[in-house]
Tab-separated table of N, CA, C and O in Angstrom:
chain	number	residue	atom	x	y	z
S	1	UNK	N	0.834	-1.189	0.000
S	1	UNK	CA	0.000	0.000	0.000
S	1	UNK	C	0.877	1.250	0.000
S	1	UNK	O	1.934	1.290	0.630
S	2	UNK	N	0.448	2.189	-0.666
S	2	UNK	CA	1.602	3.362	-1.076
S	2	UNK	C	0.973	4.186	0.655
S	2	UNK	O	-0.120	4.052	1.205
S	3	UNK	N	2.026	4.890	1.030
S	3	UNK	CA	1.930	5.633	2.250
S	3	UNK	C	1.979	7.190	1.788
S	3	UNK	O	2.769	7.538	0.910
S	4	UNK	N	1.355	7.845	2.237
S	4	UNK	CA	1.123	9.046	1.899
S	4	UNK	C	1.749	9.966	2.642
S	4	UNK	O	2.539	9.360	3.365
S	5	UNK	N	1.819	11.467	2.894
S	5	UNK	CA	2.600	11.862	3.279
S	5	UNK	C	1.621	12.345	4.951
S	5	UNK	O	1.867	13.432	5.475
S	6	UNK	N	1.046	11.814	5.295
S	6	UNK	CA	0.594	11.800	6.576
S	6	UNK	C	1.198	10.579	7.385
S	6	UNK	O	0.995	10.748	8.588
S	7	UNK	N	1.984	9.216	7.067
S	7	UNK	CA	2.348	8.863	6.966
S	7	UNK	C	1.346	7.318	7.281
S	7	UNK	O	1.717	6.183	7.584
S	8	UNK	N	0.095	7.843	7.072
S	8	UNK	CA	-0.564	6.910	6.899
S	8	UNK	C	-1.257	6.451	5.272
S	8	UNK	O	-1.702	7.278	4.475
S	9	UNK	N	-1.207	4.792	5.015
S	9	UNK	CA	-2.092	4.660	3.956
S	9	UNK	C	-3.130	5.619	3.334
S	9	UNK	O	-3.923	6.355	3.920
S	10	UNK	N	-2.887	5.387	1.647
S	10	UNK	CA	-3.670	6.622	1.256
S	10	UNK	C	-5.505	5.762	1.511
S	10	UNK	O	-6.457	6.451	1.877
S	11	UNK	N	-5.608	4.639	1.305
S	11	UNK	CA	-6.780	4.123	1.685
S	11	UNK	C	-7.410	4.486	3.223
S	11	UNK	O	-8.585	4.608	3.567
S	12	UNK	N	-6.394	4.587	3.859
S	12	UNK	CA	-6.661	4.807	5.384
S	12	UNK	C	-6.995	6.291	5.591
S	12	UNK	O	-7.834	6.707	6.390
S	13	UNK	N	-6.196	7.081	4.729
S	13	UNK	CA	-6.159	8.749	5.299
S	13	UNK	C	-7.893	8.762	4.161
S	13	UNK	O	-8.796	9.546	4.456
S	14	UNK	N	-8.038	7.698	2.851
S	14	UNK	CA	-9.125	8.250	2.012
S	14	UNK	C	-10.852	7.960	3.263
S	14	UNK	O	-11.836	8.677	3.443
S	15	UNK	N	-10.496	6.742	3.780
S	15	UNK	CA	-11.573	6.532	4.694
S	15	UNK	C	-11.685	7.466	5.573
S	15	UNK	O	-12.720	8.131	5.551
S	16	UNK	N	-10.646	7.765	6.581
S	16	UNK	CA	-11.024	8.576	7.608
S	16	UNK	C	-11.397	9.873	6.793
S	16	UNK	O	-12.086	10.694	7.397
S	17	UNK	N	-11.124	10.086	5.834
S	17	UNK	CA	-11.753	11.440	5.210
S	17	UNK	C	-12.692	11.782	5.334
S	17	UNK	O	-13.050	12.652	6.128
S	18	UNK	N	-13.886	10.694	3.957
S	18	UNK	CA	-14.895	10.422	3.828
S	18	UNK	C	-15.702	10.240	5.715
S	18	UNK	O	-16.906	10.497	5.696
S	19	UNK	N	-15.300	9.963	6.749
S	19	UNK	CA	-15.765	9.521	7.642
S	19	UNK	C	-15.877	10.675	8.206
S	19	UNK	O	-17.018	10.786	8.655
S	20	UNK	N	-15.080	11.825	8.452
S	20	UNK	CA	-15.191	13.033	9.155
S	20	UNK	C	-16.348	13.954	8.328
S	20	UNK	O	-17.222	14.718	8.738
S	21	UNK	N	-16.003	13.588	7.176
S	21	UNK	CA	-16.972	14.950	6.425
S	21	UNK	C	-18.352	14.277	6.496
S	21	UNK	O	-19.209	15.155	6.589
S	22	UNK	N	-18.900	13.001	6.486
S	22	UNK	CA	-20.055	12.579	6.791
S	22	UNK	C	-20.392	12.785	8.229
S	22	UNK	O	-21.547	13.150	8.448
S	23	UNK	N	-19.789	12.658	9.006
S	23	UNK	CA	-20.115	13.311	10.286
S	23	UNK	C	-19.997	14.586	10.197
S	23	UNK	O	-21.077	15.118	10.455
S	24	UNK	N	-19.453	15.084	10.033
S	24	UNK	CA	-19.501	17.028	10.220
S	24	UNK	C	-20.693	17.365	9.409
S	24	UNK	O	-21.398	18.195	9.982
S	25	UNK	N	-21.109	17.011	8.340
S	25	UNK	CA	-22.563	17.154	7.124
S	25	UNK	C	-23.834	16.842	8.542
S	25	UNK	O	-24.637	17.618	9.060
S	26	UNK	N	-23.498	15.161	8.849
S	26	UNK	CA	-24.475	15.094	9.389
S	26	UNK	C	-25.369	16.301	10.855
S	26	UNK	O	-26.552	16.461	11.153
S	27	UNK	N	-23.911	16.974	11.480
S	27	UNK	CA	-24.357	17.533	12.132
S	27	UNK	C	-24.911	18.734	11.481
S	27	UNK	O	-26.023	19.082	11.879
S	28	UNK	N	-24.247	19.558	10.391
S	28	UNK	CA	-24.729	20.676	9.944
S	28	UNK	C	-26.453	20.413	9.236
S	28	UNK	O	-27.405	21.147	8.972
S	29	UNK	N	-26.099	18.684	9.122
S	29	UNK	CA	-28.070	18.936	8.662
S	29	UNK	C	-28.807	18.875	9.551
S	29	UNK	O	-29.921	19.183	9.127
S	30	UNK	N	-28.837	18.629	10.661
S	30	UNK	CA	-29.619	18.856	11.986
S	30	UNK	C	-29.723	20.202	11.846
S	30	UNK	O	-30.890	20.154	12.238
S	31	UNK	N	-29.606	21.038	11.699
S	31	UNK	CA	-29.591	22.921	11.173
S	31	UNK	C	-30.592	23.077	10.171
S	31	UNK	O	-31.519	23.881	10.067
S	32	UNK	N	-30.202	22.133	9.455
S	32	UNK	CA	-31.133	22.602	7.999
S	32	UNK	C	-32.526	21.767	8.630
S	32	UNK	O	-33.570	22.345	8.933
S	33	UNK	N	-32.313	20.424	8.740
S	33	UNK	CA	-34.053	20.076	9.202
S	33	UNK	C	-34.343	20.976	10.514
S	33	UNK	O	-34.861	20.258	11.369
S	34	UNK	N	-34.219	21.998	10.854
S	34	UNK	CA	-34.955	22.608	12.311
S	34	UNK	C	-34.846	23.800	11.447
S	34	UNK	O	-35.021	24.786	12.163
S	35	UNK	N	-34.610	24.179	10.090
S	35	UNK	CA	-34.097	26.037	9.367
S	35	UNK	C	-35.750	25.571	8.529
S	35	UNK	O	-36.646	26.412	8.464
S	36	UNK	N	-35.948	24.021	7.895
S	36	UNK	CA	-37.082	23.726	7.247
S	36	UNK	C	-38.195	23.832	7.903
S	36	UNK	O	-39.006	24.755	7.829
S	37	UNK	N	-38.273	22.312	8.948
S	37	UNK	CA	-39.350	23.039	9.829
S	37	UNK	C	-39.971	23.970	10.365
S	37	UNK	O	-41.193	24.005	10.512
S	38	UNK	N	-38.772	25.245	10.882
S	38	UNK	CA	-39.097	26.576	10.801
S	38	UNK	C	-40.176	27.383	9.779
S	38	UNK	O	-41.199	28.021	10.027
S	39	UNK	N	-39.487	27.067	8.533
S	39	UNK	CA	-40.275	27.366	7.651
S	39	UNK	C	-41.549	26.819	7.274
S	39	UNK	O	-42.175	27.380	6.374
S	40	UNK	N	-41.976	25.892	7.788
S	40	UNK	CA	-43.164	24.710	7.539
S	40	UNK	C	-42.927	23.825	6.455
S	40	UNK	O	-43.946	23.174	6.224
S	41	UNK	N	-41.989	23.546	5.704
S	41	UNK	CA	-41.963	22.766	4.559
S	41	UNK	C	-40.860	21.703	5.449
S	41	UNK	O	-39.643	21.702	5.630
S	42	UNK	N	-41.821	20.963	5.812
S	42	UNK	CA	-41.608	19.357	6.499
S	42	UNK	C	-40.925	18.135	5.177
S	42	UNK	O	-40.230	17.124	5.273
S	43	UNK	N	-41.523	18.840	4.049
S	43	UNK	CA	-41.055	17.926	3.616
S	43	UNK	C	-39.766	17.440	2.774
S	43	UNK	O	-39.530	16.431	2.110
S	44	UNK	N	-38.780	19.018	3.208
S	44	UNK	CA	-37.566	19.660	2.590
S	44	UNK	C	-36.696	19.090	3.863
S	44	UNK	O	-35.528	18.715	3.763
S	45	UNK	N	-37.615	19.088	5.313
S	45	UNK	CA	-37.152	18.453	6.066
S	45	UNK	C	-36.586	17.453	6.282
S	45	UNK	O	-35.436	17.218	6.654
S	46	UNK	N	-37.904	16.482	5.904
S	46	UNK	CA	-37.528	15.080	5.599
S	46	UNK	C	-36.571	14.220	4.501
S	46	UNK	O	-36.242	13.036	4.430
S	47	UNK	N	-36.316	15.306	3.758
S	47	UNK	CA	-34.967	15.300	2.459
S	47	UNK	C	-33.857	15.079	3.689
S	47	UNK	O	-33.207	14.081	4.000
S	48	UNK	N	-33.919	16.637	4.351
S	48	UNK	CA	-32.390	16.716	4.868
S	48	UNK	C	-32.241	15.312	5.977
S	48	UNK	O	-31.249	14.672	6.327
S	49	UNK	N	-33.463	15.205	6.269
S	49	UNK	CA	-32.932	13.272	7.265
S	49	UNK	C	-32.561	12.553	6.475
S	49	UNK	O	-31.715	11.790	6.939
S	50	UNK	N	-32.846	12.342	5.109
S	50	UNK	CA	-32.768	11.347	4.258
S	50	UNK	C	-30.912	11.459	4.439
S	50	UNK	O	-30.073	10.733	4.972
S	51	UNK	N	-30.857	12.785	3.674
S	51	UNK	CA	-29.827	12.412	3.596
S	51	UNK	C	-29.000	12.519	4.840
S	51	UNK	O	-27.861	12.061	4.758
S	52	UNK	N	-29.409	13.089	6.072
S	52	UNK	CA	-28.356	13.092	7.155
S	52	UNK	C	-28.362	11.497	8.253
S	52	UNK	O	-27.774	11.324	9.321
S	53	UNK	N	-29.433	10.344	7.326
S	53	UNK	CA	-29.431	9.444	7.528
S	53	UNK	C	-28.155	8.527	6.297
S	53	UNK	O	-27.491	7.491	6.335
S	54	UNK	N	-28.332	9.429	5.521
S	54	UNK	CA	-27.464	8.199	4.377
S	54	UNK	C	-25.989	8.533	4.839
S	54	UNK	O	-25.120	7.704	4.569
S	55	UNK	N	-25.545	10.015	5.708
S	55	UNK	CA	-23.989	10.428	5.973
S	55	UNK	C	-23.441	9.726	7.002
S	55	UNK	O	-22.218	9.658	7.131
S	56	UNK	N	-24.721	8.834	8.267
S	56	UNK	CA	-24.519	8.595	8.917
S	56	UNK	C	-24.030	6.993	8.801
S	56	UNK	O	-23.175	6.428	9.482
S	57	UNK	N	-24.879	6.430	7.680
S	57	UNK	CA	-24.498	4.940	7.538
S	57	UNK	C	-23.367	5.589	7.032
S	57	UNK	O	-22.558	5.794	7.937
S	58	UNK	N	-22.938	6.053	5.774
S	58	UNK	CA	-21.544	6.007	5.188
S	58	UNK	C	-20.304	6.592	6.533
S	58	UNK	O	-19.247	5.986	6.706
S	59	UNK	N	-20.507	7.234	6.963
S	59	UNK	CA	-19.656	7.278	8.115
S	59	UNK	C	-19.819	5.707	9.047
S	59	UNK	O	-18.680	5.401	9.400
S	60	UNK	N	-20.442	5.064	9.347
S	60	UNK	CA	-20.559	3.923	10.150
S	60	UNK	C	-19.672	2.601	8.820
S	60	UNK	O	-18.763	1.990	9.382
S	61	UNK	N	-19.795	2.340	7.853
S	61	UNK	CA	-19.317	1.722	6.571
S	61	UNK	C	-17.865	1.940	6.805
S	61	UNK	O	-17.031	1.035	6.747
S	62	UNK	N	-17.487	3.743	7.192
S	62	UNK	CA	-15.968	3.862	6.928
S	62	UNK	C	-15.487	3.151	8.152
S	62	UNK	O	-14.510	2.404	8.107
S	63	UNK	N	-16.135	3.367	9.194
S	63	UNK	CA	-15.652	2.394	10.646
S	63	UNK	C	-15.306	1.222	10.136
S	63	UNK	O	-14.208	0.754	9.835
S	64	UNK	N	-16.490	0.771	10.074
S	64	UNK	CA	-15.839	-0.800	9.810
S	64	UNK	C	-14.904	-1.172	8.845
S	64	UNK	O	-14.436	-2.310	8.811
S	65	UNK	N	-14.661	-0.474	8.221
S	65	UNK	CA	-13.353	-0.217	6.828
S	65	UNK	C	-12.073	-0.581	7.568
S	65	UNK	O	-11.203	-1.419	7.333
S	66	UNK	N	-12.253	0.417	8.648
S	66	UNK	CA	-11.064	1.290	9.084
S	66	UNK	C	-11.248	-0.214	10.120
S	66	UNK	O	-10.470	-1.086	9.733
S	67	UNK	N	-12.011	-0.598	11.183
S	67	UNK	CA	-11.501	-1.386	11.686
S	67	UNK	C	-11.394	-2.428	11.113
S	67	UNK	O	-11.151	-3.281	11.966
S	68	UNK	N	-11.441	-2.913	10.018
S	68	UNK	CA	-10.688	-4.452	9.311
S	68	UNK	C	-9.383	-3.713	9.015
S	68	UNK	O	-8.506	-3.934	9.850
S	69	UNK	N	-9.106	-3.025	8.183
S	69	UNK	CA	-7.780	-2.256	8.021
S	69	UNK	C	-7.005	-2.983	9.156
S	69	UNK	O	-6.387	-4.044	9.056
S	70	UNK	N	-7.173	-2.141	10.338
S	70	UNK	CA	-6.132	-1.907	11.377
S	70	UNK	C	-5.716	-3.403	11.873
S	70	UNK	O	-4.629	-3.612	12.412
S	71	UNK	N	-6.879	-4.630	11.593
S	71	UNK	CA	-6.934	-5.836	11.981
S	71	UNK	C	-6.298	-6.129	10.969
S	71	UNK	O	-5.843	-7.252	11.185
S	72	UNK	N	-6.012	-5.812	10.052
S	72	UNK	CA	-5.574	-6.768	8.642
S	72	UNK	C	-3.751	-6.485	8.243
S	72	UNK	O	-2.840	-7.241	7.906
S	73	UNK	N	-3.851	-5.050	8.487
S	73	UNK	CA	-2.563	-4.502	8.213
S	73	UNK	C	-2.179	-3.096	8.824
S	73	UNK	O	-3.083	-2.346	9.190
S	74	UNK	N	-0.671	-2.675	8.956
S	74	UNK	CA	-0.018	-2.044	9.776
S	74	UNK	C	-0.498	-0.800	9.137
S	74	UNK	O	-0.232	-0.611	7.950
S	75	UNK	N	-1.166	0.050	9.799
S	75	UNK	CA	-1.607	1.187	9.839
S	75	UNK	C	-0.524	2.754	9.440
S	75	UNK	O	-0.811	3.876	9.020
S	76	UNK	N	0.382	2.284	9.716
S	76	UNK	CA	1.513	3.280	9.544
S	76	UNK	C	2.579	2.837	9.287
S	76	UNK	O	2.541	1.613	9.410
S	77	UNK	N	3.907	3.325	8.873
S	77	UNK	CA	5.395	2.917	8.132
S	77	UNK	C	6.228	2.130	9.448
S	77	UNK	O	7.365	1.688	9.283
């Protein structure tokens, strides 16, 4: 596996990526479904769960990525 200059795997630094920005989204859409509701359009609401439900599995997906990784192979140089 090529090591990147974090000196972790670029698969490893690409997961934890994807894993932070689906969590950080997910919290900023808790904002947007309570900015919708505000507005009464519940159902612009129920978009932003959709998707602050789909950031949350893909963040949970990168976990388990990341923990076979660390079980499988050496995490760093």
């Amino acid at each position: 596996m090529a090591t990147g200059e974090t000196g972790f795997d670029d698969v490893t630094f690409d997961l934890v990526s994807v894993q932070y920005h689906s969590l950080k989204a997910g919290h900023d859409y808790g904002q947007y479904v309570r900015d919708a509701r505000n507005a009464g359009r519940d159902d612009i609401a129920e978009f932003f769960e959709q998707v602050m439900s789909e950031d949350s599995d893909r963040a949970k997906r990168c976990h388990e990525f990341l923990k076979d990784l660390a079980g499988s192979t050496p995490a760093t140089k």
